[in-house]
């Protein structure tokens, strides 16, 4: 027995000694590799700094500040793109001598076409030229490339896309204006840039965590996961780990701007950089809509319902069509006038176009196709005409970060019916001097009933709501955005 114990003990001792014999050499190897990696990265940084000096030196020998925006989809027609162009215009007014660069993946168009698109869609012209750095690897941030672990895949893809951008142009000031937080450490520590970020929507939020934790079905939480407790726990752990890493990379930002109270709460929780975080409401072209008369003067009889927003899954356009069909089928309006629903939005890619086709089929399945129209990538003047004719503006995204389309509807005198969450609930569709500025709803039934309620109101009552709504949106004007944006980014230029 003693021999057996002695043999077992000696084997255990030998095992421990063998482990220690591997541990310390392994530690030395890992340490050496880390030192080598640091040296390599430091060398790359020095080379990039030298490259930056060559680029930023103008013809007269003076150094010019290079200000770059990372916006891979700058030719899209959404609210995020409006922020980009207004931010560029504001900076060009204050720093006219600087060189302005936009990193974009829109390789199918040229720079002039992008600028013309910005004017056509947003009525914005830049004061000075802007250089476009075209990125060939934008496919790395496409959600279609990652059917599983989409958040992680897109975030890692953005690092490679950011690397491509950095290798082509090294700026003095780098601003991520599209939510690719994983590029921030790259430009700060390798590029040696001052970095800022404008956050439209956190990549992950506590709301997303709660959806998975409560096993609720959503566009980012498939039914097969909600039905399986084990998969739900695995996904929850994955989300918590991702949220931790997201907080680390986000905290690298020297200046953080968020577009709403809802986004602020999540970013403060995740990034924990409250000392450099400010709310900068996105610029809405409020002034352009003020010439639309508030009284109901219709070119055609009946009522027009409009929806303004990109055809992305989170916008939940199916809810609008289902609510509209319920309204018509249940005849919720007494002696209903002719009604029409017009969905206005931008299509970024083939996936968005596929969604539009699916929405067309949904309207056909519900038997309301003759009352539903789709207007895709329309010019600004056409959008304005629709808003001038509309009685109700619909918005159905759960936890919309802000909602520029909501503000535009209110400024145009269209009565808004938005989702009872996010920016619309906390910042936009709120009482103004005690008066109602619009309506909020959640379910299909809520939307149908509220539409019926609005249509049943007297013209005088609707006019009163329109006036209050229009008076409340001045705080979201281009002018207010310029003041708060320039004040927030000032730290980057010191």
mmCIF file with all atom_site columns, C-alpha atoms in Angstrom, residues 281-436:
data_model
loop_
_atom_site.group_PDB
_atom_site.id
_atom_site.type_symbol
_atom_site.label_atom_id
_atom_site.label_alt_id
_atom_site.label_comp_id
_atom_site.label_asym_id
_atom_site.label_entity_id
_atom_site.label_seq_id
_atom_site.pdbx_PDB_ins_code
_atom_site.Cartn_x
_atom_site.Cartn_y
_atom_site.Cartn_z
_atom_site.occupancy
_atom_site.B_iso_or_equiv
_atom_site.pdbx_formal_charge
_atom_site.auth_seq_id
_atom_site.auth_comp_id
_atom_site.auth_asym_id
_atom_site.auth_atom_id
_atom_site.pdbx_PDB_model_num
ATOM 1   C CA . UNK A 1 281 ? -29.593 66.115 -31.061 1.00 0.00 ? 281 UNK A CA 1
ATOM 2   C CA . UNK A 1 282 ? -29.291 65.257 -34.773 1.00 0.00 ? 282 UNK A CA 1
ATOM 3   C CA . UNK A 1 283 ? -29.992 68.091 -37.214 1.00 0.00 ? 283 UNK A CA 1
ATOM 4   C CA . UNK A 1 284 ? -33.467 68.084 -38.665 1.00 0.00 ? 284 UNK A CA 1
ATOM 5   C CA . UNK A 1 285 ? -34.314 70.350 -41.574 1.00 0.00 ? 285 UNK A CA 1
ATOM 6   C CA . UNK A 1 286 ? -37.043 72.023 -39.550 1.00 0.00 ? 286 UNK A CA 1
ATOM 7   C CA . UNK A 1 287 ? -36.834 75.357 -41.363 1.00 0.00 ? 287 UNK A CA 1
ATOM 8   C CA . UNK A 1 288 ? -37.526 73.801 -44.763 1.00 0.00 ? 288 UNK A CA 1
ATOM 9   C CA . UNK A 1 289 ? -40.887 72.461 -43.601 1.00 0.00 ? 289 UNK A CA 1
ATOM 10  C CA . UNK A 1 290 ? -42.131 75.648 -41.938 1.00 0.00 ? 290 UNK A CA 1
ATOM 11  C CA . UNK A 1 291 ? -43.522 77.052 -45.198 1.00 0.00 ? 291 UNK A CA 1
ATOM 12  C CA . UNK A 1 292 ? -46.014 74.177 -45.411 1.00 0.00 ? 292 UNK A CA 1
ATOM 13  C CA . UNK A 1 293 ? -49.436 75.544 -44.421 1.00 0.00 ? 293 UNK A CA 1
ATOM 14  C CA . UNK A 1 294 ? -50.878 73.971 -41.285 1.00 0.00 ? 294 UNK A CA 1
ATOM 15  C CA . UNK A 1 295 ? -54.506 74.007 -42.354 1.00 0.00 ? 295 UNK A CA 1
ATOM 16  C CA . UNK A 1 296 ? -55.822 70.897 -44.064 1.00 0.00 ? 296 UNK A CA 1
ATOM 17  C CA . UNK A 1 297 ? -55.691 71.745 -47.740 1.00 0.00 ? 297 UNK A CA 1
ATOM 18  C CA . UNK A 1 298 ? -55.712 68.490 -49.678 1.00 0.00 ? 298 UNK A CA 1
ATOM 19  C CA . UNK A 1 299 ? -55.201 67.966 -53.392 1.00 0.00 ? 299 UNK A CA 1
ATOM 20  C CA . UNK A 1 300 ? -57.296 64.796 -53.189 1.00 0.00 ? 300 UNK A CA 1
ATOM 21  C CA . UNK A 1 301 ? -60.184 63.751 -50.943 1.00 0.00 ? 301 UNK A CA 1
ATOM 22  C CA . UNK A 1 302 ? -59.569 61.433 -47.982 1.00 0.00 ? 302 UNK A CA 1
ATOM 23  C CA . UNK A 1 303 ? -56.519 61.054 -45.758 1.00 0.00 ? 303 UNK A CA 1
ATOM 24  C CA . UNK A 1 304 ? -52.922 60.150 -46.475 1.00 0.00 ? 304 UNK A CA 1
ATOM 25  C CA . UNK A 1 305 ? -50.768 58.221 -43.987 1.00 0.00 ? 305 UNK A CA 1
ATOM 26  C CA . UNK A 1 306 ? -47.005 58.364 -44.528 1.00 0.00 ? 306 UNK A CA 1
ATOM 27  C CA . UNK A 1 307 ? -44.033 56.520 -43.079 1.00 0.00 ? 307 UNK A CA 1
ATOM 28  C CA . UNK A 1 308 ? -40.514 57.982 -43.373 1.00 0.00 ? 308 UNK A CA 1
ATOM 29  C CA . UNK A 1 309 ? -37.546 55.713 -42.652 1.00 0.00 ? 309 UNK A CA 1
ATOM 30  C CA . UNK A 1 310 ? -34.975 53.407 -44.236 1.00 0.00 ? 310 UNK A CA 1
ATOM 31  C CA . UNK A 1 311 ? -36.167 49.926 -45.117 1.00 0.00 ? 311 UNK A CA 1
ATOM 32  C CA . UNK A 1 312 ? -34.252 48.171 -42.380 1.00 0.00 ? 312 UNK A CA 1
ATOM 33  C CA . UNK A 1 313 ? -35.648 45.270 -40.296 1.00 0.00 ? 313 UNK A CA 1
ATOM 34  C CA . UNK A 1 314 ? -35.660 47.182 -37.020 1.00 0.00 ? 314 UNK A CA 1
ATOM 35  C CA . UNK A 1 315 ? -37.957 49.854 -38.476 1.00 0.00 ? 315 UNK A CA 1
ATOM 36  C CA . UNK A 1 316 ? -40.732 47.229 -38.358 1.00 0.00 ? 316 UNK A CA 1
ATOM 37  C CA . UNK A 1 317 ? -42.635 48.290 -41.462 1.00 0.00 ? 317 UNK A CA 1
ATOM 38  C CA . UNK A 1 318 ? -44.791 45.131 -41.301 1.00 0.00 ? 318 UNK A CA 1
ATOM 39  C CA . UNK A 1 319 ? -46.434 46.526 -38.158 1.00 0.00 ? 319 UNK A CA 1
ATOM 40  C CA . UNK A 1 320 ? -47.549 49.600 -40.131 1.00 0.00 ? 320 UNK A CA 1
ATOM 41  C CA . UNK A 1 321 ? -49.113 47.523 -42.890 1.00 0.00 ? 321 UNK A CA 1
ATOM 42  C CA . UNK A 1 322 ? -50.824 45.143 -40.441 1.00 0.00 ? 322 UNK A CA 1
ATOM 43  C CA . UNK A 1 323 ? -52.227 48.009 -38.374 1.00 0.00 ? 323 UNK A CA 1
ATOM 44  C CA . UNK A 1 324 ? -53.437 49.736 -41.544 1.00 0.00 ? 324 UNK A CA 1
ATOM 45  C CA . UNK A 1 325 ? -55.114 46.510 -42.726 1.00 0.00 ? 325 UNK A CA 1
ATOM 46  C CA . UNK A 1 326 ? -56.768 46.078 -39.330 1.00 0.00 ? 326 UNK A CA 1
ATOM 47  C CA . UNK A 1 327 ? -58.061 49.655 -39.545 1.00 0.00 ? 327 UNK A CA 1
ATOM 48  C CA . UNK A 1 328 ? -59.613 49.007 -42.952 1.00 0.00 ? 328 UNK A CA 1
ATOM 49  C CA . UNK A 1 329 ? -60.944 45.524 -42.237 1.00 0.00 ? 329 UNK A CA 1
ATOM 50  C CA . UNK A 1 330 ? -62.571 46.411 -38.929 1.00 0.00 ? 330 UNK A CA 1
ATOM 51  C CA . UNK A 1 331 ? -63.888 49.709 -40.313 1.00 0.00 ? 331 UNK A CA 1
ATOM 52  C CA . UNK A 1 332 ? -62.810 51.512 -37.173 1.00 0.00 ? 332 UNK A CA 1
ATOM 53  C CA . UNK A 1 333 ? -63.619 54.873 -38.733 1.00 0.00 ? 333 UNK A CA 1
ATOM 54  C CA . UNK A 1 334 ? -67.271 55.709 -39.179 1.00 0.00 ? 334 UNK A CA 1
ATOM 55  C CA . UNK A 1 335 ? -68.048 56.411 -42.844 1.00 0.00 ? 335 UNK A CA 1
ATOM 56  C CA . UNK A 1 336 ? -64.331 56.112 -43.629 1.00 0.00 ? 336 UNK A CA 1
ATOM 57  C CA . UNK A 1 337 ? -62.943 58.443 -46.280 1.00 0.00 ? 337 UNK A CA 1
ATOM 58  C CA . UNK A 1 338 ? -60.498 57.060 -48.829 1.00 0.00 ? 338 UNK A CA 1
ATOM 59  C CA . UNK A 1 339 ? -57.258 56.169 -47.053 1.00 0.00 ? 339 UNK A CA 1
ATOM 60  C CA . UNK A 1 340 ? -53.809 55.543 -48.447 1.00 0.00 ? 340 UNK A CA 1
ATOM 61  C CA . UNK A 1 341 ? -50.556 54.467 -46.785 1.00 0.00 ? 341 UNK A CA 1
ATOM 62  C CA . UNK A 1 342 ? -47.298 55.591 -48.400 1.00 0.00 ? 342 UNK A CA 1
ATOM 63  C CA . UNK A 1 343 ? -44.021 54.088 -47.157 1.00 0.00 ? 343 UNK A CA 1
ATOM 64  C CA . UNK A 1 344 ? -41.103 56.396 -47.979 1.00 0.00 ? 344 UNK A CA 1
ATOM 65  C CA . UNK A 1 345 ? -37.528 55.297 -47.390 1.00 0.00 ? 345 UNK A CA 1
ATOM 66  C CA . UNK A 1 346 ? -34.054 54.554 -48.634 1.00 0.00 ? 346 UNK A CA 1
ATOM 67  C CA . UNK A 1 347 ? -32.717 51.205 -49.828 1.00 0.00 ? 347 UNK A CA 1
ATOM 68  C CA . UNK A 1 348 ? -29.021 50.717 -49.099 1.00 0.00 ? 348 UNK A CA 1
ATOM 69  C CA . UNK A 1 349 ? -28.501 47.357 -50.753 1.00 0.00 ? 349 UNK A CA 1
ATOM 70  C CA . UNK A 1 350 ? -30.136 44.222 -52.156 1.00 0.00 ? 350 UNK A CA 1
ATOM 71  C CA . UNK A 1 351 ? -31.206 43.099 -48.688 1.00 0.00 ? 351 UNK A CA 1
ATOM 72  C CA . UNK A 1 352 ? -33.252 46.294 -48.289 1.00 0.00 ? 352 UNK A CA 1
ATOM 73  C CA . UNK A 1 353 ? -34.772 45.805 -51.735 1.00 0.00 ? 353 UNK A CA 1
ATOM 74  C CA . UNK A 1 354 ? -35.716 42.262 -50.769 1.00 0.00 ? 354 UNK A CA 1
ATOM 75  C CA . UNK A 1 355 ? -37.446 43.616 -47.651 1.00 0.00 ? 355 UNK A CA 1
ATOM 76  C CA . UNK A 1 356 ? -39.482 46.002 -49.795 1.00 0.00 ? 356 UNK A CA 1
ATOM 77  C CA . UNK A 1 357 ? -40.608 43.106 -51.972 1.00 0.00 ? 357 UNK A CA 1
ATOM 78  C CA . UNK A 1 358 ? -41.597 41.179 -48.861 1.00 0.00 ? 358 UNK A CA 1
ATOM 79  C CA . UNK A 1 359 ? -43.617 44.164 -47.680 1.00 0.00 ? 359 UNK A CA 1
ATOM 80  C CA . UNK A 1 360 ? -45.375 44.334 -51.042 1.00 0.00 ? 360 UNK A CA 1
ATOM 81  C CA . UNK A 1 361 ? -46.298 40.669 -50.701 1.00 0.00 ? 361 UNK A CA 1
ATOM 82  C CA . UNK A 1 362 ? -47.546 41.267 -47.153 1.00 0.00 ? 362 UNK A CA 1
ATOM 83  C CA . UNK A 1 363 ? -49.877 44.027 -48.347 1.00 0.00 ? 363 UNK A CA 1
ATOM 84  C CA . UNK A 1 364 ? -51.138 41.669 -51.054 1.00 0.00 ? 364 UNK A CA 1
ATOM 85  C CA . UNK A 1 365 ? -51.692 38.870 -48.544 1.00 0.00 ? 365 UNK A CA 1
ATOM 86  C CA . UNK A 1 366 ? -53.692 41.235 -46.339 1.00 0.00 ? 366 UNK A CA 1
ATOM 87  C CA . UNK A 1 367 ? -55.694 42.489 -49.300 1.00 0.00 ? 367 UNK A CA 1
ATOM 88  C CA . UNK A 1 368 ? -54.662 46.154 -48.993 1.00 0.00 ? 368 UNK A CA 1
ATOM 89  C CA . UNK A 1 369 ? -52.166 46.423 -51.860 1.00 0.00 ? 369 UNK A CA 1
ATOM 90  C CA . UNK A 1 370 ? -54.286 48.980 -53.736 1.00 0.00 ? 370 UNK A CA 1
ATOM 91  C CA . UNK A 1 371 ? -54.134 51.283 -50.705 1.00 0.00 ? 371 UNK A CA 1
ATOM 92  C CA . UNK A 1 372 ? -50.357 50.942 -50.067 1.00 0.00 ? 372 UNK A CA 1
ATOM 93  C CA . UNK A 1 373 ? -47.575 52.615 -52.066 1.00 0.00 ? 373 UNK A CA 1
ATOM 94  C CA . UNK A 1 374 ? -43.773 52.442 -51.784 1.00 0.00 ? 374 UNK A CA 1
ATOM 95  C CA . UNK A 1 375 ? -41.543 55.395 -52.584 1.00 0.00 ? 375 UNK A CA 1
ATOM 96  C CA . UNK A 1 376 ? -37.854 54.465 -52.599 1.00 0.00 ? 376 UNK A CA 1
ATOM 97  C CA . UNK A 1 377 ? -34.888 56.873 -52.570 1.00 0.00 ? 377 UNK A CA 1
ATOM 98  C CA . UNK A 1 378 ? -37.070 59.786 -53.611 1.00 0.00 ? 378 UNK A CA 1
ATOM 99  C CA . UNK A 1 379 ? -35.668 63.346 -53.804 1.00 0.00 ? 379 UNK A CA 1
ATOM 100 C CA . UNK A 1 380 ? -36.216 65.802 -50.995 1.00 0.00 ? 380 UNK A CA 1
ATOM 101 C CA . UNK A 1 381 ? -38.821 67.897 -52.813 1.00 0.00 ? 381 UNK A CA 1
ATOM 102 C CA . UNK A 1 382 ? -40.998 64.835 -53.360 1.00 0.00 ? 382 UNK A CA 1
ATOM 103 C CA . UNK A 1 383 ? -40.697 63.883 -49.698 1.00 0.00 ? 383 UNK A CA 1
ATOM 104 C CA . UNK A 1 384 ? -41.773 67.387 -48.737 1.00 0.00 ? 384 UNK A CA 1
ATOM 105 C CA . UNK A 1 385 ? -44.808 67.191 -51.010 1.00 0.00 ? 385 UNK A CA 1
ATOM 106 C CA . UNK A 1 386 ? -45.955 63.963 -49.391 1.00 0.00 ? 386 UNK A CA 1
ATOM 107 C CA . UNK A 1 387 ? -45.564 65.397 -45.905 1.00 0.00 ? 387 UNK A CA 1
ATOM 108 C CA . UNK A 1 388 ? -47.522 68.497 -46.900 1.00 0.00 ? 388 UNK A CA 1
ATOM 109 C CA . UNK A 1 389 ? -50.411 66.276 -47.998 1.00 0.00 ? 389 UNK A CA 1
ATOM 110 C CA . UNK A 1 390 ? -50.344 63.764 -45.149 1.00 0.00 ? 390 UNK A CA 1
ATOM 111 C CA . UNK A 1 391 ? -52.671 63.751 -42.164 1.00 0.00 ? 391 UNK A CA 1
ATOM 112 C CA . UNK A 1 392 ? -50.723 61.187 -40.099 1.00 0.00 ? 392 UNK A CA 1
ATOM 113 C CA . UNK A 1 393 ? -47.066 60.202 -39.968 1.00 0.00 ? 393 UNK A CA 1
ATOM 114 C CA . UNK A 1 394 ? -46.332 56.641 -38.821 1.00 0.00 ? 394 UNK A CA 1
ATOM 115 C CA . UNK A 1 395 ? -43.257 55.375 -37.011 1.00 0.00 ? 395 UNK A CA 1
ATOM 116 C CA . UNK A 1 396 ? -43.042 51.841 -35.595 1.00 0.00 ? 396 UNK A CA 1
ATOM 117 C CA . UNK A 1 397 ? -39.453 51.098 -34.535 1.00 0.00 ? 397 UNK A CA 1
ATOM 118 C CA . UNK A 1 398 ? -39.099 49.793 -30.989 1.00 0.00 ? 398 UNK A CA 1
ATOM 119 C CA . UNK A 1 399 ? -36.495 51.812 -29.074 1.00 0.00 ? 399 UNK A CA 1
ATOM 120 C CA . UNK A 1 400 ? -35.692 54.094 -32.002 1.00 0.00 ? 400 UNK A CA 1
ATOM 121 C CA . UNK A 1 401 ? -32.548 55.902 -30.895 1.00 0.00 ? 401 UNK A CA 1
ATOM 122 C CA . UNK A 1 402 ? -33.899 59.285 -32.009 1.00 0.00 ? 402 UNK A CA 1
ATOM 123 C CA . UNK A 1 403 ? -36.174 59.576 -35.034 1.00 0.00 ? 403 UNK A CA 1
ATOM 124 C CA . UNK A 1 404 ? -35.398 62.342 -37.527 1.00 0.00 ? 404 UNK A CA 1
ATOM 125 C CA . UNK A 1 405 ? -38.386 61.277 -39.607 1.00 0.00 ? 405 UNK A CA 1
ATOM 126 C CA . UNK A 1 406 ? -40.595 61.835 -36.554 1.00 0.00 ? 406 UNK A CA 1
ATOM 127 C CA . UNK A 1 407 ? -39.327 65.402 -36.191 1.00 0.00 ? 407 UNK A CA 1
ATOM 128 C CA . UNK A 1 408 ? -39.749 66.110 -39.909 1.00 0.00 ? 408 UNK A CA 1
ATOM 129 C CA . UNK A 1 409 ? -43.363 64.968 -39.766 1.00 0.00 ? 409 UNK A CA 1
ATOM 130 C CA . UNK A 1 410 ? -44.057 67.238 -36.802 1.00 0.00 ? 410 UNK A CA 1
ATOM 131 C CA . UNK A 1 411 ? -42.324 70.216 -38.437 1.00 0.00 ? 411 UNK A CA 1
ATOM 132 C CA . UNK A 1 412 ? -44.345 69.671 -41.617 1.00 0.00 ? 412 UNK A CA 1
ATOM 133 C CA . UNK A 1 413 ? -47.591 69.743 -39.675 1.00 0.00 ? 413 UNK A CA 1
ATOM 134 C CA . UNK A 1 414 ? -48.259 66.014 -39.943 1.00 0.00 ? 414 UNK A CA 1
ATOM 135 C CA . UNK A 1 415 ? -49.692 64.446 -36.797 1.00 0.00 ? 415 UNK A CA 1
ATOM 136 C CA . UNK A 1 416 ? -47.180 61.872 -35.629 1.00 0.00 ? 416 UNK A CA 1
ATOM 137 C CA . UNK A 1 417 ? -47.998 58.406 -34.311 1.00 0.00 ? 417 UNK A CA 1
ATOM 138 C CA . UNK A 1 418 ? -44.749 56.862 -33.047 1.00 0.00 ? 418 UNK A CA 1
ATOM 139 C CA . UNK A 1 419 ? -43.694 53.882 -30.981 1.00 0.00 ? 419 UNK A CA 1
ATOM 140 C CA . UNK A 1 420 ? -43.961 54.312 -27.235 1.00 0.00 ? 420 UNK A CA 1
ATOM 141 C CA . UNK A 1 421 ? -40.236 53.856 -26.572 1.00 0.00 ? 421 UNK A CA 1
ATOM 142 C CA . UNK A 1 422 ? -36.768 55.298 -27.168 1.00 0.00 ? 422 UNK A CA 1
ATOM 143 C CA . UNK A 1 423 ? -36.162 58.798 -28.510 1.00 0.00 ? 423 UNK A CA 1
ATOM 144 C CA . UNK A 1 424 ? -39.744 59.532 -29.622 1.00 0.00 ? 424 UNK A CA 1
ATOM 145 C CA . UNK A 1 425 ? -41.029 58.806 -26.113 1.00 0.00 ? 425 UNK A CA 1
ATOM 146 C CA . UNK A 1 426 ? -38.245 60.520 -24.139 1.00 0.00 ? 426 UNK A CA 1
ATOM 147 C CA . UNK A 1 427 ? -37.241 63.473 -26.337 1.00 0.00 ? 427 UNK A CA 1
ATOM 148 C CA . UNK A 1 428 ? -39.607 64.211 -29.225 1.00 0.00 ? 428 UNK A CA 1
ATOM 149 C CA . UNK A 1 429 ? -43.292 63.382 -28.761 1.00 0.00 ? 429 UNK A CA 1
ATOM 150 C CA . UNK A 1 430 ? -43.488 65.117 -25.401 1.00 0.00 ? 430 UNK A CA 1
ATOM 151 C CA . UNK A 1 431 ? -45.901 67.871 -24.284 1.00 0.00 ? 431 UNK A CA 1
ATOM 152 C CA . UNK A 1 432 ? -45.000 71.404 -25.274 1.00 0.00 ? 432 UNK A CA 1
ATOM 153 C CA . UNK A 1 433 ? -46.135 73.983 -22.752 1.00 0.00 ? 433 UNK A CA 1
ATOM 154 C CA . UNK A 1 434 ? -48.638 71.423 -21.534 1.00 0.00 ? 434 UNK A CA 1
ATOM 155 C CA . UNK A 1 435 ? -50.157 70.720 -24.962 1.00 0.00 ? 435 UNK A CA 1
ATOM 156 C CA . UNK A 1 436 ? -50.173 67.428 -26.895 1.00 0.00 ? 436 UNK A CA 1
#
